Amino acid sequence: MARTAVKALPYEHVLVRREGRVGLVQINRPKAMNALSTPLMAELVQALRELDLDDAIGAMVVTGDERAFAAGADIKEMAGVTPMELLTRGSLDLWDAVGRLAKPVIAAVSGFCFGGGCELAMLCDMIVASETARFGQPEIAIGVIPGAGGTQRLTRILGKARAMELVLTGESIGAREALAYGLVNRVVPVELYLEEALKLAAKIAGQPPLAVKMAKEAINAVDQMHLDEGLQVERKNFYLLFSSEDQKEGMAAFVQKRAPNWKGK
Ligand code: CAA
């Protein structure tokens, strides 16, 4: 498949490329273990939003490098800030923006996935991990707590007892344990984790685009709403899809025993 740069955007901290209908955004700050500074997060969010709005893209992958997906928010940037600065800068809002993307995002994780890195991975819709991946929320060791959703998302995924232990001790878990706890979708040898994530993303990007977005929104409603409201989102999205050409095409193709031709309309 063709690998092309999206545009000559002046990104300093992320690399963006396309593989067919998949957009790949790589965190590129290896000297700082891919620590998620505010400028880096701003670029990451901008790159993801552009891909999210691009009809030629069906799914995204976010990755780091083999040594670190990301070792957390940038501690050096945060060390001297005041609560008022944190509040007015709204730095952590950038993390929320990742959770608001309409298209599926897969985190391809190797090495350290700590603090804000783990929170970023959990904001993605699925995680493909290398055997060397380690997940943790070590903020307690620097006198704070997870601030980008870690206490909430980790607890929903792992359950109270395990989340409590990880957040209160600051200890981390390996990829196999993360798989057993349902934090990650699959664990593969380190040389394969990115390919595997791209393959999964390509498979999703080949599905009818409207149905993919509607399904993502409905599944995410589980965490954001009570059951009755979540069921309403699902029902509304199900009905709405019957106004799309892809629904007619998908069902006609099934009846006619042929492959569907998705238009995203
Ligand atoms: N912020 C800023 N710089 C970081 C960083 C971070 N989160 N993590 C690593 N770095 C820097 C180191 O300071 C070091 O820089 P120098 O070469 O200039 O000294 C470089 O990256 C390499 O790191 P180490 O030498 O520490 O590498 P290591 O292999 O010995 O250890 C590590 C790796 C265990 C991941 C260790 O770097 C570490 O513990 N990092 C911090 C993890 C952490 O506490 N994360 C939570 C941050 S707070 C947060 O994320 C809040 C939130 O919820 C949003």
CSV table of C-alpha atoms and ligand atoms in Angstrom, one decimal:
chain,number,residue,atom,x,y,z
A,1,MET,CA,0.0,0.0,0.0
A,2,ALA,CA,1.2,3.5,-0.8
A,3,ARG,CA,2.8,5.4,2.1
A,4,THR,CA,2.5,9.1,1.7
A,5,ALA,CA,2.9,12.1,4.0
A,6,VAL,CA,-0.5,13.8,4.6
A,7,LYS,CA,0.8,17.3,3.9
A,8,ALA,CA,3.9,19.3,4.6
A,9,LEU,CA,2.5,20.5,7.9
A,10,PRO,CA,5.1,22.0,10.2
A,11,TYR,CA,4.7,19.4,12.9
A,12,GLU,CA,7.6,19.3,15.3
A,13,HIS,CA,6.5,16.6,17.7
A,14,VAL,CA,4.4,14.2,15.6
A,15,LEU,CA,4.8,12.4,12.3
A,16,VAL,CA,1.8,11.8,10.1
A,17,ARG,CA,1.4,9.4,7.3
A,18,ARG,CA,-1.4,7.5,5.4
A,19,GLU,CA,-1.6,3.9,4.5
A,20,GLY,CA,-4.6,3.5,2.3
A,21,ARG,CA,-7.6,4.5,4.3
A,22,VAL,CA,-5.7,4.5,7.6
A,23,GLY,CA,-4.1,7.6,9.1
A,24,LEU,CA,-1.1,7.0,11.3
A,25,VAL,CA,0.1,9.6,13.9
A,26,GLN,CA,3.4,8.9,15.6
A,27,ILE,CA,4.4,10.7,18.7
A,28,ASN,CA,8.0,11.8,18.0
A,29,ARG,CA,9.8,13.1,21.0
A,30,PRO,CA,12.1,10.1,21.7
A,31,LYS,CA,14.6,12.1,23.8
A,32,ALA,CA,12.0,12.7,26.4
A,33,MET,CA,10.4,9.3,26.3
A,34,ASN,CA,7.6,10.8,24.2
A,35,ALA,CA,6.5,12.9,27.2
A,36,LEU,CA,3.2,14.6,26.2
A,37,SER,CA,4.0,18.3,26.5
A,38,THR,CA,1.2,20.8,25.7
A,39,PRO,CA,2.7,21.7,22.2
A,40,LEU,CA,2.9,18.0,21.4
A,41,MET,CA,-0.7,17.3,22.5
A,42,ALA,CA,-1.8,20.3,20.4
A,43,GLU,CA,-0.2,18.9,17.3
A,44,LEU,CA,-1.4,15.4,18.0
A,45,VAL,CA,-5.0,16.6,18.4
A,46,GLN,CA,-4.7,18.8,15.2
A,47,ALA,CA,-3.3,15.9,13.2
A,48,LEU,CA,-6.1,13.5,14.4
A,49,ARG,CA,-8.8,16.1,13.8
A,50,GLU,CA,-7.7,16.6,10.2
A,51,LEU,CA,-7.7,12.8,9.6
A,52,ASP,CA,-11.1,12.6,11.4
A,53,LEU,CA,-12.6,15.1,8.9
A,54,ASP,CA,-11.0,13.5,5.8
A,55,ASP,CA,-13.4,11.3,3.9
A,56,ALA,CA,-10.5,9.3,2.5
A,57,ILE,CA,-9.6,8.1,6.0
A,58,GLY,CA,-11.6,5.4,7.8
A,59,ALA,CA,-9.6,4.9,11.0
A,60,MET,CA,-6.6,6.2,12.8
A,61,VAL,CA,-3.6,4.7,14.6
A,62,VAL,CA,-1.7,6.5,17.3
A,63,THR,CA,1.7,5.2,18.2
A,64,GLY,CA,5.0,6.1,19.9
A,65,ASP,CA,8.2,4.2,19.4
A,66,GLU,CA,9.5,0.8,20.6
A,67,ARG,CA,10.9,2.2,23.9
A,68,ALA,CA,7.9,4.3,24.9
A,69,PHE,CA,4.3,5.0,23.7
A,70,ALA,CA,4.5,7.9,26.1
A,71,ALA,CA,5.9,8.2,29.6
A,72,GLY,CA,3.2,10.6,30.7
A,73,ALA,CA,2.5,14.3,30.6
A,74,ASP,CA,5.6,16.5,30.6
A,75,ILE,CA,6.7,16.7,34.2
A,76,LYS,CA,9.3,19.4,33.5
A,77,GLU,CA,6.6,21.6,31.9
A,78,MET,CA,4.3,21.1,34.9
A,79,ALA,CA,6.7,21.3,37.7
A,80,GLY,CA,6.4,25.0,38.4
A,81,VAL,CA,2.8,25.8,37.3
A,82,THR,CA,0.1,27.2,39.6
A,83,PRO,CA,-3.4,25.7,39.8
A,84,MET,CA,-4.7,28.9,38.1
A,85,GLU,CA,-2.4,28.5,35.2
A,86,LEU,CA,-3.5,24.9,34.8
A,87,LEU,CA,-7.1,25.9,34.8
A,88,THR,CA,-6.8,28.9,32.4
A,89,ARG,CA,-4.5,27.1,30.0
A,90,GLY,CA,-6.9,24.1,29.9
A,91,SER,CA,-4.0,21.9,28.9
A,92,LEU,CA,-5.8,18.7,29.8
A,93,ASP,CA,-8.7,19.6,27.5
A,94,LEU,CA,-6.5,18.5,24.7
A,95,TRP,CA,-6.8,14.9,26.0
A,96,ASP,CA,-10.6,15.2,26.0
A,97,ALA,CA,-10.4,16.2,22.3
A,98,VAL,CA,-9.0,12.7,21.5
A,99,GLY,CA,-12.0,11.1,23.1
A,100,ARG,CA,-14.3,13.2,20.9
A,101,LEU,CA,-13.0,12.0,17.5
A,102,ALA,CA,-15.8,10.4,15.5
A,103,LYS,CA,-13.7,7.8,13.8
A,104,PRO,CA,-12.1,4.8,15.6
A,105,VAL,CA,-8.6,5.3,16.9
A,106,ILE,CA,-6.3,2.4,17.8
A,107,ALA,CA,-3.3,2.9,20.1
A,108,ALA,CA,-0.3,0.8,19.0
A,109,VAL,CA,1.7,0.6,22.3
A,110,SER,CA,5.2,-0.6,23.0
A,111,GLY,CA,7.4,0.1,26.0
A,112,PHE,CA,6.4,2.6,28.6
A,113,CYS,CA,2.7,3.7,28.6
A,114,PHE,CA,2.6,5.7,31.8
A,115,GLY,CA,0.5,8.4,33.3
A,116,GLY,CA,-0.9,10.6,30.6
A,117,GLY,CA,0.4,8.1,28.1
A,118,CYS,CA,-1.8,5.4,29.6
A,119,GLU,CA,-4.7,7.9,29.7
A,120,LEU,CA,-4.1,8.7,26.1
A,121,ALA,CA,-4.1,5.0,25.2
A,122,MET,CA,-7.3,4.5,27.1
A,123,LEU,CA,-8.9,7.4,25.3
A,124,CYS,CA,-8.3,5.5,22.1
A,125,ASP,CA,-10.9,2.9,21.2
A,126,MET,CA,-8.6,-0.1,21.1
A,127,ILE,CA,-5.1,-1.0,22.2
A,128,VAL,CA,-2.7,-3.3,20.3
A,129,ALA,CA,0.3,-3.9,22.6
A,130,SER,CA,3.8,-5.3,22.0
A,131,GLU,CA,5.0,-7.9,24.5
A,132,THR,CA,7.3,-5.2,26.0
A,133,ALA,CA,4.5,-2.7,26.8
A,134,ARG,CA,4.0,-1.6,30.4
A,135,PHE,CA,1.0,0.3,31.6
A,136,GLY,CA,0.8,2.3,34.8
A,137,GLN,CA,-0.4,5.5,36.5
A,138,PRO,CA,2.8,6.5,38.5
A,139,GLU,CA,1.6,10.0,39.3
A,140,ILE,CA,1.4,9.2,43.0
A,141,ALA,CA,5.2,9.0,43.1
A,142,ILE,CA,5.5,12.7,42.0
A,143,GLY,CA,2.9,13.9,44.5
A,144,VAL,CA,-0.2,14.1,42.2
A,145,ILE,CA,-2.8,11.8,40.8
A,146,PRO,CA,-3.9,11.0,37.2
A,147,GLY,CA,-5.5,14.1,35.7
A,148,ALA,CA,-6.5,13.1,32.2
A,149,GLY,CA,-9.2,10.5,33.1
A,150,GLY,CA,-7.0,7.8,34.5
A,151,THR,CA,-8.9,7.3,37.8
A,152,GLN,CA,-12.2,7.0,35.9
A,153,ARG,CA,-11.2,5.0,32.8
A,154,LEU,CA,-8.8,2.6,34.5
A,155,THR,CA,-11.4,1.8,37.2
A,156,ARG,CA,-14.1,1.1,34.6
A,157,ILE,CA,-11.8,-1.2,32.7
A,158,LEU,CA,-9.9,-3.0,35.5
A,159,GLY,CA,-12.4,-2.7,38.3
A,160,LYS,CA,-12.0,-0.9,41.6
A,161,ALA,CA,-9.5,-3.2,43.4
A,162,ARG,CA,-6.9,-3.3,40.6
A,163,ALA,CA,-7.2,0.3,39.7
A,164,MET,CA,-6.9,1.3,43.3
A,165,GLU,CA,-3.7,-0.8,43.6
A,166,LEU,CA,-2.1,0.6,40.5
A,167,VAL,CA,-3.0,4.3,41.2
A,168,LEU,CA,-2.1,4.1,44.9
A,169,THR,CA,1.2,2.2,44.6
A,170,GLY,CA,2.2,3.7,41.2
A,171,GLU,CA,3.3,0.2,40.1
A,172,SER,CA,2.8,-0.9,36.5
A,173,ILE,CA,1.6,-4.0,34.7
A,174,GLY,CA,2.9,-5.8,31.7
A,175,ALA,CA,1.2,-6.5,28.4
A,176,ARG,CA,0.0,-10.0,29.3
A,177,GLU,CA,-1.6,-8.8,32.5
A,178,ALA,CA,-3.2,-5.9,30.7
A,179,LEU,CA,-4.6,-8.4,28.2
A,180,ALA,CA,-6.0,-10.5,31.0
A,181,TYR,CA,-7.6,-7.5,32.6
A,182,GLY,CA,-9.2,-6.3,29.3
A,183,LEU,CA,-7.1,-3.2,28.9
A,184,VAL,CA,-5.7,-4.2,25.6
A,185,ASN,CA,-7.1,-6.1,22.6
A,186,ARG,CA,-4.1,-8.1,21.7
A,187,VAL,CA,-0.4,-8.7,22.5
A,188,VAL,CA,2.1,-9.4,19.7
A,189,PRO,CA,5.8,-9.6,19.4
A,190,VAL,CA,7.5,-6.2,19.4
A,191,GLU,CA,8.4,-6.3,15.7
A,192,LEU,CA,4.7,-6.7,14.8
A,193,TYR,CA,2.7,-4.4,17.1
A,194,LEU,CA,2.5,-1.5,14.6
A,195,GLU,CA,1.7,-3.7,11.6
A,196,GLU,CA,-1.0,-5.5,13.7
A,197,ALA,CA,-2.6,-2.2,14.7
A,198,LEU,CA,-2.5,-0.9,11.1
A,199,LYS,CA,-4.1,-4.2,9.9
A,200,LEU,CA,-6.9,-3.9,12.5
A,201,ALA,CA,-7.4,-0.2,11.5
A,202,ALA,CA,-7.5,-1.2,7.8
A,203,LYS,CA,-10.1,-3.8,8.5
A,204,ILE,CA,-12.3,-1.2,10.3
A,205,ALA,CA,-11.6,1.4,7.6
A,206,GLY,CA,-13.0,-1.1,5.0
A,207,GLN,CA,-16.4,-1.2,6.8
A,208,PRO,CA,-19.3,1.3,6.0
A,209,PRO,CA,-18.0,4.6,7.4
A,210,LEU,CA,-21.4,5.9,8.7
A,211,ALA,CA,-22.1,2.6,10.5
A,212,VAL,CA,-18.6,2.6,12.1
A,213,LYS,CA,-19.1,6.1,13.5
A,214,MET,CA,-22.6,5.4,14.8
A,215,ALA,CA,-21.4,2.2,16.4
A,216,LYS,CA,-18.4,3.9,18.1
A,217,GLU,CA,-20.7,6.6,19.4
A,218,ALA,CA,-23.2,4.1,20.8
A,219,ILE,CA,-20.5,1.9,22.5
A,220,ASN,CA,-18.9,5.0,24.1
A,221,ALA,CA,-22.3,6.0,25.4
A,222,VAL,CA,-21.8,3.1,27.9
A,223,ASP,CA,-19.2,5.0,29.8
A,224,GLN,CA,-20.8,8.4,29.4
A,225,MET,CA,-24.5,7.8,30.1
A,226,HIS,CA,-26.9,5.7,32.1
A,227,LEU,CA,-28.3,2.6,30.5
A,228,ASP,CA,-31.5,4.2,29.3
A,229,GLU,CA,-29.8,7.1,27.7
A,230,GLY,CA,-27.2,4.9,26.1
A,231,LEU,CA,-29.9,2.6,24.7
A,232,GLN,CA,-31.5,5.7,23.2
A,233,VAL,CA,-28.3,6.7,21.4
A,234,GLU,CA,-28.0,3.2,20.0
A,235,ARG,CA,-31.7,3.1,18.8
A,236,LYS,CA,-31.4,6.6,17.2
A,237,ASN,CA,-28.2,5.6,15.4
A,238,PHE,CA,-29.7,2.3,14.3
A,239,TYR,CA,-32.8,4.1,12.8
A,240,LEU,CA,-30.7,6.9,11.3
A,241,LEU,CA,-28.5,4.4,9.3
A,242,PHE,CA,-31.6,3.4,7.4
A,243,SER,CA,-31.5,6.8,5.7
A,244,SER,CA,-28.0,6.0,4.3
A,245,GLU,CA,-27.1,4.7,0.9
A,246,ASP,CA,-24.7,2.3,2.6
A,247,GLN,CA,-27.5,0.5,4.4
A,248,LYS,CA,-29.4,-0.1,1.2
A,249,GLU,CA,-26.2,-1.2,-0.6
A,250,GLY,CA,-25.1,-3.4,2.3
A,251,MET,CA,-28.4,-5.2,2.5
A,252,ALA,CA,-28.8,-5.5,-1.3
A,253,ALA,CA,-25.3,-6.9,-1.6
A,254,PHE,CA,-26.1,-9.5,1.0
A,255,VAL,CA,-29.3,-10.6,-0.8
A,256,GLN,CA,-27.5,-10.6,-4.2
A,257,LYS,CA,-24.5,-12.5,-2.7
A,258,ARG,CA,-21.9,-9.9,-3.8
A,259,ALA,CA,-19.4,-7.7,-2.1
A,260,PRO,CA,-20.8,-4.2,-1.1
A,261,ASN,CA,-19.4,-1.0,-2.4
A,262,TRP,CA,-19.3,1.5,0.4
A,263,LYS,CA,-19.8,5.2,-0.3
A,264,GLY,CA,-19.9,6.7,3.2
A,265,LYS,CA,-23.3,8.3,2.4
B,1,CAA,N1,8.1,14.3,31.5
B,1,CAA,C1,9.2,14.9,31.2
B,1,CAA,N2,10.3,14.2,30.8
B,1,CAA,C2,10.3,12.9,30.9
B,1,CAA,C3,9.2,12.2,31.3
B,1,CAA,C4,8.0,12.9,31.6
B,1,CAA,N3,6.9,12.3,32.0
B,1,CAA,N4,9.5,10.8,31.3
B,1,CAA,C5,10.8,10.8,30.9
B,1,CAA,N5,11.3,12.0,30.7
B,1,CAA,C6,12.7,12.3,30.3
B,1,CAA,C7,13.6,12.1,31.4
B,1,CAA,O1,13.6,13.3,32.3
B,1,CAA,C8,14.9,12.0,30.7
B,1,CAA,O2,15.4,13.2,30.2
B,1,CAA,P1,16.9,13.6,30.3
B,1,CAA,O3,17.6,12.7,29.4
B,1,CAA,O4,16.9,15.1,29.9
B,1,CAA,O5,17.3,13.4,31.7
B,1,CAA,C9,14.5,11.2,29.4
B,1,CAA,O6,13.1,11.4,29.3
B,1,CAA,C10,14.7,9.7,29.5
B,1,CAA,O7,14.1,9.2,30.7
B,1,CAA,P2,14.8,8.4,31.9
B,1,CAA,O8,16.3,8.7,31.9
B,1,CAA,O9,14.1,8.6,33.1
B,1,CAA,O10,14.6,6.9,31.3
B,1,CAA,P3,14.5,5.5,32.2
B,1,CAA,O11,14.6,4.4,31.2
B,1,CAA,O12,15.5,5.5,33.2
B,1,CAA,O13,13.1,5.6,32.8
B,1,CAA,C11,10.7,5.9,33.0
B,1,CAA,C12,11.9,5.6,32.1
B,1,CAA,C13,10.5,4.8,34.0
B,1,CAA,C14,9.5,6.0,32.0
B,1,CAA,C15,11.0,7.3,33.7
B,1,CAA,O14,11.4,8.2,32.7
B,1,CAA,C16,9.8,7.8,34.4
B,1,CAA,O15,9.5,7.4,35.5
B,1,CAA,N6,9.2,8.9,33.8
B,1,CAA,C17,8.1,9.6,34.4
B,1,CAA,C18,6.8,8.7,34.5
B,1,CAA,C19,5.7,9.5,35.2
B,1,CAA,O16,5.8,9.9,36.3
B,1,CAA,N7,4.6,9.8,34.4
B,1,CAA,C20,3.5,10.5,34.9
B,1,CAA,C21,3.7,12.0,34.5
B,1,CAA,S1,2.4,13.0,35.3
B,1,CAA,C22,1.1,12.8,34.3
B,1,CAA,O17,1.1,12.1,33.3
B,1,CAA,C23,-0.2,13.6,34.8
B,1,CAA,C24,-1.4,13.3,34.0
B,1,CAA,O18,-2.2,12.4,34.5
B,1,CAA,C25,-1.8,14.0,32.9
